[in-house]
XYZ file of C-alpha atoms in Angstrom:
251
model
C -19.782 -1.029 14.552
C -16.049 -1.595 15.777
C -14.277 -0.047 17.720
C -11.308 2.479 16.911
C -7.880 2.428 16.557
C -5.598 4.578 17.782
C -4.506 8.195 16.986
C -3.564 7.769 12.603
C -6.170 5.303 12.153
C -9.724 4.915 12.676
C -11.041 1.689 12.113
C -15.093 1.237 11.202
C -17.610 -0.857 10.435
C -20.283 0.669 8.093
C -22.184 -1.826 7.396
C -22.025 -5.344 7.423
C -19.547 -6.628 6.402
C -17.333 -4.490 5.575
C -14.086 -3.306 7.760
C -13.037 0.044 6.943
C -9.488 1.587 7.584
C -8.107 4.452 7.357
C -5.351 6.398 7.232
C -5.301 9.644 9.592
C -2.351 12.000 10.011
C -4.087 14.613 7.533
C -0.542 16.479 9.048
C 2.004 15.076 7.087
C 0.273 13.462 3.745
C -0.992 10.489 5.580
C 2.649 9.974 5.872
C 3.414 6.152 7.672
C 5.575 5.377 9.440
C 6.212 3.521 12.202
C 3.534 3.532 14.861
C 1.155 3.462 11.740
C 2.681 0.318 10.294
C 2.028 -1.191 13.588
C -1.298 0.048 13.310
C -1.939 -1.256 10.230
C -0.987 -5.124 10.598
C -3.037 -5.405 12.975
C -5.971 -3.809 12.190
C -5.210 -6.237 8.638
C -4.855 -8.785 10.896
C -7.618 -8.414 13.265
C -10.427 -8.695 10.331
C -8.798 -11.354 8.885
C -9.960 -13.491 12.273
C -13.228 -11.636 12.385
C -15.788 -13.892 10.884
C -17.804 -11.317 10.701
C -16.023 -9.451 8.053
C -16.477 -10.486 4.383
C -14.228 -7.284 2.528
C -11.785 -4.907 4.029
C -11.608 -1.176 2.269
C -8.345 0.572 3.095
C -7.842 4.990 2.150
C -6.519 7.880 3.383
C -8.661 10.830 5.275
C -9.028 14.264 4.088
C -8.983 13.335 0.575
C -5.374 11.870 0.345
C -4.503 8.203 0.152
C -1.101 8.279 1.021
C 2.408 10.326 0.702
C 4.457 7.129 0.902
C 7.333 6.644 4.150
C 7.567 9.161 6.371
C 11.367 9.861 5.739
C 12.094 11.084 9.534
C 12.124 7.061 9.572
C 14.663 6.956 6.869
C 17.150 9.114 8.621
C 17.582 6.210 11.261
C 19.851 4.412 10.040
C 19.260 0.968 12.406
C 18.050 -1.833 11.203
C 16.846 -5.829 12.100
C 14.355 -8.100 11.521
C 11.434 -7.392 9.680
C 11.355 -3.208 9.155
C 7.480 -2.360 10.033
C 6.157 -1.993 6.589
C 6.924 -4.957 5.724
C 5.416 -6.383 8.004
C 2.518 -4.707 7.203
C 2.998 -5.717 2.912
C 2.986 -9.000 5.029
C 0.506 -8.876 6.668
C -1.268 -7.433 3.749
C -0.761 -10.333 1.566
C -2.102 -12.848 3.994
C -5.115 -11.561 4.698
C -7.374 -14.561 2.680
C -10.338 -12.239 2.865
C -10.795 -9.610 -0.383
C -8.645 -6.243 0.243
C -9.147 -3.146 -1.579
C -8.355 -0.075 -1.956
C -9.363 3.852 -2.630
C -7.498 5.754 -3.799
C -7.509 10.311 -3.665
C -4.686 12.293 -3.810
C -1.091 11.397 -3.787
C -0.551 7.616 -3.617
C 3.486 7.516 -3.037
C 6.509 5.334 -3.044
C 4.647 2.345 -1.227
C 1.214 4.260 -0.515
C 1.881 2.765 -4.653
C 3.125 -0.213 -4.180
C 0.364 -1.761 -1.574
C -1.774 -2.252 -4.089
C -0.434 -4.599 -6.437
C -1.193 -6.198 -2.781
C -4.579 -5.136 -2.398
C -7.665 -7.562 -5.424
C -9.113 -4.293 -6.324
C -8.266 -0.420 -6.463
C -9.317 2.719 -7.597
C -8.682 5.757 -7.914
C -10.355 9.320 -8.058
C -8.978 10.814 -11.306
C -7.443 13.443 -9.159
C -5.356 11.365 -7.537
C -1.435 11.370 -8.750
C 0.561 8.111 -7.622
C 4.866 8.317 -7.469
C 7.503 5.808 -6.929
C 10.406 8.052 -6.220
C 12.934 5.377 -4.954
C 15.982 6.819 -7.436
C 15.428 10.450 -6.875
C 16.050 9.146 -3.222
C 19.264 6.469 -3.249
C 16.782 3.541 -3.176
C 15.928 0.995 -4.754
C 12.697 -0.496 -5.758
C 10.558 -2.338 -2.508
C 7.029 -3.917 -2.039
C 7.465 -6.966 -4.336
C 7.534 -4.162 -7.489
C 9.746 -5.692 -9.000
C 8.395 -8.427 -9.955
C 4.440 -7.031 -9.459
C 4.980 -4.215 -11.674
C 6.611 -5.822 -14.859
C 3.422 -8.158 -14.721
C 0.735 -6.199 -14.675
C 1.973 -2.430 -16.332
C 4.971 -4.758 -18.724
C 8.673 -4.916 -17.777
C 8.811 -1.810 -20.286
C 6.364 0.643 -18.700
C 7.103 -0.602 -15.372
C 11.031 0.364 -16.447
C 9.766 3.848 -16.708
C 7.463 4.492 -13.575
C 10.245 2.860 -11.354
C 14.038 3.824 -13.130
C 12.233 7.535 -13.801
C 10.336 8.127 -11.088
C 7.864 10.490 -13.030
C 4.125 11.311 -11.448
C 1.631 9.435 -13.112
C -1.948 10.197 -13.803
C -5.337 7.523 -12.859
C -6.192 7.370 -15.723
C -2.231 6.049 -16.315
C -2.333 4.001 -12.757
C -5.673 2.554 -14.271
C -3.745 1.475 -17.288
C -0.503 -0.067 -15.709
C -3.213 -2.385 -13.625
C -2.099 -0.853 -10.915
C -5.885 -0.244 -10.202
C -9.262 -1.411 -11.419
C -10.039 1.828 -12.622
C -10.079 6.091 -12.174
C -12.955 7.110 -11.533
C -14.056 11.064 -10.470
C -12.903 13.080 -7.939
C -13.791 12.554 -4.665
C -16.178 9.392 -4.997
C -13.017 6.477 -4.835
C -14.581 5.536 -1.873
C -18.087 5.613 -2.608
C -16.523 3.051 -5.437
C -14.881 0.745 -2.559
C -17.567 0.228 -0.631
C -19.879 -1.083 -3.183
C -17.310 -3.642 -4.752
C -16.772 -4.739 -0.638
C -20.697 -4.375 -0.711
C -20.739 -6.910 -3.685
C -18.286 -9.399 -2.579
C -20.121 -9.638 0.630
C -22.846 -10.054 -0.168
C -20.833 -13.496 -2.041
C -20.555 -17.018 -0.330
C -17.370 -16.252 1.204
C -14.977 -19.525 2.329
C -15.347 -18.897 -2.797
C -14.438 -15.857 -2.361
C -11.396 -16.455 -0.409
C -10.167 -19.978 -2.711
C -10.474 -17.641 -5.604
C -8.183 -15.175 -3.913
C -6.333 -17.915 -3.015
C -6.247 -19.126 -6.389
C -5.404 -16.151 -8.302
C -2.217 -15.751 -6.149
C -0.993 -19.046 -5.774
C 1.272 -19.147 -9.597
C 2.870 -16.078 -7.766
C 2.850 -16.192 -4.228
C 6.735 -17.564 -4.001
C 7.997 -15.274 -5.692
C 5.897 -12.613 -4.167
C 7.784 -13.670 -1.257
C 11.236 -14.364 -2.285
C 11.124 -11.283 -3.465
C 9.524 -8.951 -0.429
C 12.678 -9.579 1.020
C 15.596 -9.872 -1.304
C 14.387 -6.230 -2.710
C 13.996 -4.869 1.910
C 17.623 -6.150 1.703
C 19.413 -3.937 -1.079
C 16.413 -0.851 0.019
C 17.918 -0.708 3.689
C 21.378 -1.111 2.606
C 20.952 1.816 0.200
C 18.445 4.119 2.082
C 21.746 3.436 4.930
C 24.009 5.114 2.475
C 25.159 8.301 2.270
C 23.799 9.791 -1.300
C 20.522 8.014 -0.452
C 20.006 9.885 3.652
C 21.219 13.198 1.660
C 18.436 12.674 -0.534
C 16.459 12.907 2.825
C 17.453 15.514 4.721
C 17.616 17.419 1.484
C 13.493 16.175 1.245
C 13.057 17.209 4.903
C 14.345 20.799 4.524
C 12.741 22.192 2.366
């Protein structure tokens, strides 16, 4: 068992070769603030360096994956360098080991777009997804403007990103965001089973396969992450988005 991380994140090795990272802010529906992003980035990078780790599983505590970015942080109009969220996504993208996600409950905003950077993902059939960027006066992030049309098709991607309506685990599977919708409460069990299978395979072969699968799109994804972040944070600082954040937080 590896040593636990600070509050807001739990890190464990439930069985040989498997690193389990659990977002643990149940009072905020596991919303991601700056501190949690930093701990997630560090946990992913530590797993990448640890030769004993063969697969990484990411999940959320309390029957909720994550409600997305903590909007309190978005009220800070200052900026400079990569945001904590973008740093986390880059760490996730750079991990040479297979990363699996287990989704129950809410997966909102970056809670949905981060799945595009996981190798495998499973969602309980009660999970609910949403990309609410336009409703908040924002634009796509996390490489979703490039990756979502790739997996879901341009029309479905436009529907999910422009209208920003909630959708189900079955719809997430049909859109290619998750591998499968599974019975509610079994997403983590399913992901751990797949991680166990991956951990039993030759690690160099798995790493080479992951690299090969991503090679054709990597340059475009990296470019899109940066371009999206520039537009996203310009909109985030605008009065329209700031008003939307204030209205949401005072509901």
